[in-house]
mmCIF file of C-alpha atoms in Angstrom:
data_model
loop_
_atom_site.group_PDB
_atom_site.id
_atom_site.type_symbol
_atom_site.label_atom_id
_atom_site.label_comp_id
_atom_site.label_asym_id
_atom_site.label_seq_id
_atom_site.Cartn_x
_atom_site.Cartn_y
_atom_site.Cartn_z
ATOM 1 C CA ASP U 137 -11.862 4.580 -12.450
ATOM 2 C CA THR U 138 -9.152 4.071 -9.848
ATOM 3 C CA GLU U 139 -6.284 3.325 -12.190
ATOM 4 C CA VAL U 140 -2.650 4.124 -11.605
ATOM 5 C CA THR U 141 -0.424 3.062 -14.491
ATOM 6 C CA GLN U 142 3.249 2.276 -14.055
ATOM 7 C CA THR U 143 5.823 1.649 -16.747
ATOM 8 C CA PRO U 144 7.844 -0.364 -17.349
ATOM 9 C CA LYS U 145 6.536 -3.478 -15.609
ATOM 10 C CA HIS U 146 10.017 -4.979 -15.433
ATOM 11 C CA LEU U 147 13.435 -3.362 -15.591
ATOM 12 C CA VAL U 148 16.921 -4.836 -15.465
ATOM 13 C CA MET U 149 19.790 -2.396 -15.156
ATOM 14 C CA GLY U 150 23.465 -2.368 -14.420
ATOM 15 C CA MET U 151 25.002 -0.365 -11.645
ATOM 16 C CA THR U 152 26.268 2.302 -14.023
ATOM 17 C CA ASN U 153 23.021 2.764 -15.940
ATOM 18 C CA LYS U 154 20.562 5.628 -15.737
ATOM 19 C CA LYS U 155 16.899 4.726 -16.046
ATOM 20 C CA SER U 156 13.525 6.177 -15.116
ATOM 21 C CA LEU U 157 10.295 4.748 -13.769
ATOM 22 C CA LYS U 158 7.053 6.388 -14.780
ATOM 23 C CA CYS U 159 3.703 6.639 -13.029
ATOM 24 C CA GLU U 160 0.506 8.169 -14.370
ATOM 25 C CA GLN U 161 -2.971 8.759 -12.968
ATOM 26 C CA HIS U 162 -5.973 10.535 -14.426
ATOM 27 C CA MET U 163 -8.195 10.613 -11.364
ATOM 28 C CA GLY U 164 -7.471 14.274 -10.613
ATOM 29 C CA HIS U 165 -5.533 13.299 -7.512
ATOM 30 C CA ARG U 166 -3.139 15.909 -6.125
ATOM 31 C CA ALA U 167 -0.963 13.612 -4.008
ATOM 32 C CA MET U 168 1.374 10.972 -5.421
ATOM 33 C CA TYR U 169 3.664 8.537 -3.673
ATOM 34 C CA TRP U 170 6.627 6.256 -4.334
ATOM 35 C CA TYR U 171 7.043 3.099 -2.282
ATOM 36 C CA LYS U 172 9.752 0.443 -2.295
ATOM 37 C CA GLN U 173 8.813 -3.151 -1.517
ATOM 38 C CA LYS U 174 11.394 -5.852 -0.955
ATOM 39 C CA ALA U 175 10.387 -9.497 -1.301
ATOM 40 C CA LYS U 176 8.109 -10.711 1.486
ATOM 41 C CA LYS U 177 8.078 -7.296 3.142
ATOM 42 C CA PRO U 178 5.474 -4.534 3.305
ATOM 43 C CA PRO U 179 5.792 -1.407 1.168
ATOM 44 C CA GLU U 180 8.005 1.341 2.569
ATOM 45 C CA LEU U 181 7.327 4.970 1.779
ATOM 46 C CA MET U 182 10.055 6.793 -0.163
ATOM 47 C CA PHE U 183 8.577 10.092 -1.370
ATOM 48 C CA VAL U 184 5.339 12.059 -1.279
ATOM 49 C CA TYR U 185 4.379 14.798 -3.706
ATOM 50 C CA SER U 186 1.518 17.141 -2.925
ATOM 51 C CA TYR U 187 0.401 19.590 -5.611
ATOM 52 C CA GLU U 188 3.574 18.769 -7.563
ATOM 53 C CA LYS U 189 5.805 19.737 -4.641
ATOM 54 C CA LEU U 190 7.937 17.278 -2.720
ATOM 55 C CA SER U 191 6.416 16.993 0.758
ATOM 56 C CA ILE U 192 8.140 13.953 2.177
ATOM 57 C CA ASN U 193 11.539 12.391 1.506
ATOM 58 C CA GLU U 194 12.051 9.455 3.820
ATOM 59 C CA SER U 195 15.857 9.769 3.881
ATOM 60 C CA VAL U 196 16.159 8.084 0.505
ATOM 61 C CA PRO U 197 19.669 7.940 -1.040
ATOM 62 C CA SER U 198 20.335 10.531 -3.733
ATOM 63 C CA ARG U 199 20.721 7.822 -6.379
ATOM 64 C CA PHE U 200 16.890 7.936 -6.391
ATOM 65 C CA SER U 201 15.611 11.221 -7.755
ATOM 66 C CA PRO U 202 11.860 11.857 -7.948
ATOM 67 C CA GLU U 203 10.205 14.310 -10.285
ATOM 68 C CA CYS U 204 6.619 15.451 -10.647
ATOM 69 C CA PRO U 205 6.310 17.294 -13.988
ATOM 70 C CA ASN U 206 2.553 17.784 -13.625
ATOM 71 C CA SER U 207 -0.323 16.655 -11.461
ATOM 72 C CA SER U 208 -0.828 13.442 -13.434
ATOM 73 C CA LEU U 209 2.754 12.268 -13.773
ATOM 74 C CA LEU U 210 5.368 11.073 -11.353
ATOM 75 C CA ASN U 211 8.833 9.883 -12.333
ATOM 76 C CA LEU U 212 11.585 8.196 -10.400
ATOM 77 C CA HIS U 213 15.028 8.668 -11.921
ATOM 78 C CA LEU U 214 17.571 5.994 -11.081
ATOM 79 C CA HIS U 215 21.340 6.354 -11.279
ATOM 80 C CA ALA U 216 24.239 4.289 -9.954
ATOM 81 C CA LEU U 217 21.991 1.846 -8.147
ATOM 82 C CA GLN U 218 23.223 -1.022 -6.029
ATOM 83 C CA PRO U 219 22.097 -4.665 -6.181
ATOM 84 C CA GLU U 220 20.302 -4.180 -2.843
ATOM 85 C CA ASP U 221 18.033 -1.658 -4.580
ATOM 86 C CA SER U 222 16.407 -4.520 -6.451
ATOM 87 C CA ALA U 223 12.751 -4.457 -5.413
ATOM 88 C CA LEU U 224 9.197 -3.769 -6.521
ATOM 89 C CA TYR U 225 8.651 -0.018 -6.838
ATOM 90 C CA LEU U 226 5.059 1.001 -6.316
ATOM 91 C CA CYS U 227 3.403 4.278 -7.148
ATOM 92 C CA ALA U 228 0.206 5.431 -5.466
ATOM 93 C CA SER U 229 -2.059 8.456 -5.567
ATOM 94 C CA SER U 230 -4.730 9.975 -3.348
ATOM 95 C CA GLN U 231 -7.054 12.936 -3.675
ATOM 96 C CA GLU U 232 -5.129 15.031 -1.191
ATOM 97 C CA TYR U 233 -2.245 14.733 1.236
ATOM 98 C CA GLY U 234 -2.534 15.702 4.855
ATOM 99 C CA LEU U 235 -6.287 15.507 5.112
ATOM 100 C CA GLY U 236 -8.461 12.750 6.435
ATOM 101 C CA GLY U 237 -11.712 11.313 5.230
ATOM 102 C CA SER U 238 -12.118 9.652 1.899
ATOM 103 C CA MET U 239 -9.375 11.876 0.467
ATOM 104 C CA ASN U 240 -6.645 9.824 2.067
ATOM 105 C CA ILE U 241 -7.347 6.534 0.340
ATOM 106 C CA GLN U 242 -4.273 5.619 -1.662
ATOM 107 C CA TYR U 243 -4.687 3.770 -4.938
ATOM 108 C CA PHE U 244 -1.713 1.797 -6.167
ATOM 109 C CA GLY U 245 -0.277 0.821 -9.507
ATOM 110 C CA ALA U 246 0.977 -2.675 -10.322
ATOM 111 C CA GLY U 247 4.570 -1.621 -9.765
ATOM 112 C CA THR U 248 7.881 -1.930 -11.586
ATOM 113 C CA ARG U 249 9.989 -4.960 -10.707
ATOM 114 C CA LEU U 250 13.545 -3.683 -10.755
ATOM 115 C CA SER U 251 16.635 -5.882 -10.855
ATOM 116 C CA VAL U 252 20.053 -4.286 -10.461
ATOM 117 C CA LEU U 253 22.935 -6.435 -11.678
ATOM 118 C CA ALA S 384 4.394 5.478 17.972
ATOM 119 C CA GLN S 385 2.293 3.691 15.421
ATOM 120 C CA LYS S 386 2.509 -0.021 14.869
ATOM 121 C CA VAL S 387 0.512 -2.675 13.035
ATOM 122 C CA THR S 388 0.905 -6.345 13.860
ATOM 123 C CA GLN S 389 -0.258 -9.133 11.614
ATOM 124 C CA ALA S 390 0.810 -12.153 13.597
ATOM 125 C CA GLN S 391 -0.196 -14.685 10.949
ATOM 126 C CA THR S 392 2.597 -14.876 8.403
ATOM 127 C CA GLU S 393 0.975 -17.531 6.235
ATOM 128 C CA ILE S 394 -2.416 -19.211 6.212
ATOM 129 C CA SER S 395 -3.472 -22.102 4.022
ATOM 130 C CA VAL S 396 -7.097 -23.178 3.649
ATOM 131 C CA VAL S 397 -9.117 -25.342 1.336
ATOM 132 C CA GLU S 398 -11.650 -23.707 -0.945
ATOM 133 C CA LYS S 399 -15.008 -22.884 0.680
ATOM 134 C CA GLU S 400 -13.511 -22.645 4.151
ATOM 135 C CA ASP S 401 -13.939 -19.419 6.095
ATOM 136 C CA VAL S 402 -10.738 -17.658 7.113
ATOM 137 C CA THR S 403 -10.006 -14.717 9.420
ATOM 138 C CA LEU S 404 -6.947 -12.521 9.080
ATOM 139 C CA ASP S 405 -5.940 -10.765 12.284
ATOM 140 C CA CYS S 406 -4.735 -7.196 12.619
ATOM 141 C CA VAL S 407 -3.761 -5.493 15.868
ATOM 142 C CA TYR S 408 -2.670 -1.883 15.935
ATOM 143 C CA GLU S 409 -1.076 0.592 18.318
ATOM 144 C CA THR S 410 -1.481 4.346 18.212
ATOM 145 C CA ARG S 411 -1.780 7.268 20.601
ATOM 146 C CA ASP S 412 -3.863 9.292 18.181
ATOM 147 C CA THR S 413 -7.586 9.677 18.738
ATOM 148 C CA THR S 414 -8.211 10.164 15.022
ATOM 149 C CA TYR S 415 -6.788 7.518 12.767
ATOM 150 C CA TYR S 416 -7.676 5.324 9.814
ATOM 151 C CA LEU S 417 -7.362 1.623 9.254
ATOM 152 C CA PHE S 418 -7.091 -0.060 5.889
ATOM 153 C CA TRP S 419 -6.943 -3.474 4.293
ATOM 154 C CA TYR S 420 -5.199 -4.002 0.975
ATOM 155 C CA LYS S 421 -4.894 -7.151 -1.125
ATOM 156 C CA GLN S 422 -1.727 -7.841 -3.125
ATOM 157 C CA PRO S 423 -2.126 -10.643 -5.674
ATOM 158 C CA PRO S 424 0.934 -12.098 -7.407
ATOM 159 C CA SER S 425 0.650 -9.402 -10.086
ATOM 160 C CA GLY S 426 1.937 -6.918 -7.513
ATOM 161 C CA GLU S 427 -0.729 -4.238 -7.406
ATOM 162 C CA LEU S 428 -2.105 -3.349 -3.990
ATOM 163 C CA VAL S 429 -5.863 -3.382 -4.246
ATOM 164 C CA PHE S 430 -7.759 -1.217 -1.784
ATOM 165 C CA LEU S 431 -10.423 -3.183 0.092
ATOM 166 C CA ILE S 432 -11.675 -1.031 2.953
ATOM 167 C CA ARG S 433 -10.993 2.057 5.065
ATOM 168 C CA ARG S 434 -12.346 2.638 8.561
ATOM 169 C CA ASN S 435 -11.941 5.740 10.704
ATOM 170 C CA SER S 436 -11.464 5.578 14.437
ATOM 171 C CA PHE S 437 -14.929 6.960 15.167
ATOM 172 C CA ASP S 438 -16.782 4.327 13.207
ATOM 173 C CA GLU S 439 -16.802 0.955 14.892
ATOM 174 C CA GLN S 440 -19.588 -0.419 12.789
ATOM 175 C CA ASN S 441 -18.693 -3.746 11.258
ATOM 176 C CA GLU S 442 -18.938 -3.990 7.513
ATOM 177 C CA ILE S 443 -19.854 -6.727 5.092
ATOM 178 C CA SER S 444 -19.158 -6.660 1.383
ATOM 179 C CA GLY S 445 -20.138 -9.868 -0.339
ATOM 180 C CA ARG S 446 -17.928 -12.629 1.062
ATOM 181 C CA TYR S 447 -15.748 -10.115 2.911
ATOM 182 C CA SER S 448 -16.441 -8.777 6.387
ATOM 183 C CA TRP S 449 -14.488 -6.646 8.814
ATOM 184 C CA ASN S 450 -14.664 -6.496 12.604
ATOM 185 C CA PHE S 451 -13.301 -3.289 14.143
ATOM 186 C CA GLN S 452 -12.956 -3.303 17.939
ATOM 187 C CA LYS S 453 -11.294 -0.315 19.583
ATOM 188 C CA SER S 454 -11.373 -2.036 22.967
ATOM 189 C CA THR S 455 -8.897 -4.630 21.720
ATOM 190 C CA SER S 456 -7.251 -2.412 19.046
ATOM 191 C CA SER S 457 -8.109 -4.936 16.393
ATOM 192 C CA PHE S 458 -9.407 -4.739 12.849
ATOM 193 C CA ASN S 459 -9.892 -8.307 11.669
ATOM 194 C CA PHE S 460 -10.857 -9.412 8.185
ATOM 195 C CA THR S 461 -12.929 -12.503 7.427
ATOM 196 C CA ILE S 462 -13.387 -14.151 4.057
ATOM 197 C CA THR S 463 -16.391 -16.446 3.939
ATOM 198 C CA ALA S 464 -16.440 -19.420 1.576
ATOM 199 C CA SER S 465 -12.924 -18.723 0.335
ATOM 200 C CA GLN S 466 -12.031 -19.146 -3.328
ATOM 201 C CA VAL S 467 -8.749 -19.795 -5.125
ATOM 202 C CA VAL S 468 -8.829 -16.213 -6.438
ATOM 203 C CA ASP S 469 -8.578 -14.989 -2.845
ATOM 204 C CA SER S 470 -4.988 -16.249 -2.731
ATOM 205 C CA ALA S 471 -2.832 -13.176 -2.141
ATOM 206 C CA VAL S 472 -0.908 -11.273 0.486
ATOM 207 C CA TYR S 473 -3.186 -9.135 2.614
ATOM 208 C CA PHE S 474 -1.895 -6.018 4.335
ATOM 209 C CA CYS S 475 -3.485 -4.164 7.201
ATOM 210 C CA ALA S 476 -2.395 -0.517 7.479
ATOM 211 C CA LEU S 477 -2.798 2.410 9.858
ATOM 212 C CA SER S 478 -2.601 6.099 9.079
ATOM 213 C CA ARG S 479 -3.104 9.354 10.849
ATOM 214 C CA ASN S 480 -4.612 12.386 9.234
ATOM 215 C CA ASN S 481 -1.449 13.025 7.279
ATOM 216 C CA ASN S 482 -1.869 9.986 5.036
ATOM 217 C CA ASP S 483 1.427 8.379 6.081
ATOM 218 C CA MET S 484 0.491 4.724 6.110
ATOM 219 C CA ARG S 485 2.161 2.199 8.347
ATOM 220 C CA PHE S 486 1.709 -1.303 6.948
ATOM 221 C CA GLY S 487 1.698 -4.535 8.849
ATOM 222 C CA ALA S 488 4.020 -7.314 7.711
ATOM 223 C CA GLY S 489 1.256 -8.922 5.685
ATOM 224 C CA THR S 490 -0.441 -12.328 5.752
ATOM 225 C CA ARG S 491 0.001 -14.652 2.798
ATOM 226 C CA LEU S 492 -3.245 -16.518 2.182
ATOM 227 C CA THR S 493 -3.236 -19.627 0.027
ATOM 228 C CA VAL S 494 -6.581 -21.120 -0.926
ATOM 229 C CA LYS S 495 -6.254 -24.624 -2.329
ATOM 230 C CA PRO S 496 -8.855 -26.113 -4.668
#
């Protein structure tokens, strides 16, 4: 089973709202990722968590706040977003971070399509 | 610097045609990994294949085949006898040992009935 589940599938929010995106995996993976994908563009890495610790923050604005409460869950808290933040937000997981071999295959969820009005 | 180039932005074929998606990469690393992912309209990126830099063996999986050539820094993907369900955006990606994946721009494949 290579399933990564993301909720909600769609989200519309105003610029003053606070919302959260949720990602869950039960594959025993210890690395989890957030990507942002604008229309007709490839995914861009935002954050990497390894063993529930933030390993990579790709200079993402503070209005995006990731959280990894346990090894199976990854949240992305959103606050005071801008219309240009509208995108597909993808979560992924892999067995480990920073190692090669089969452990670095990332499995993706279906994403949350976010619209900021 | 790492870079992945997918020069074909969009390809349109008729069902049952064969189609090849090109991927050219640049890296100074001796150990690296190449991937292909499929993204259907639903949005999920579906993992198709991973190749490491020491394994140049070509691979076939059903109607899918991959041709990895280090001499030309290419990792091309061929779909034989294409079907409508193959319509999607296909991404080639490159990563080093640290898992940070660099995606190409993607190729949108449309298979018409």
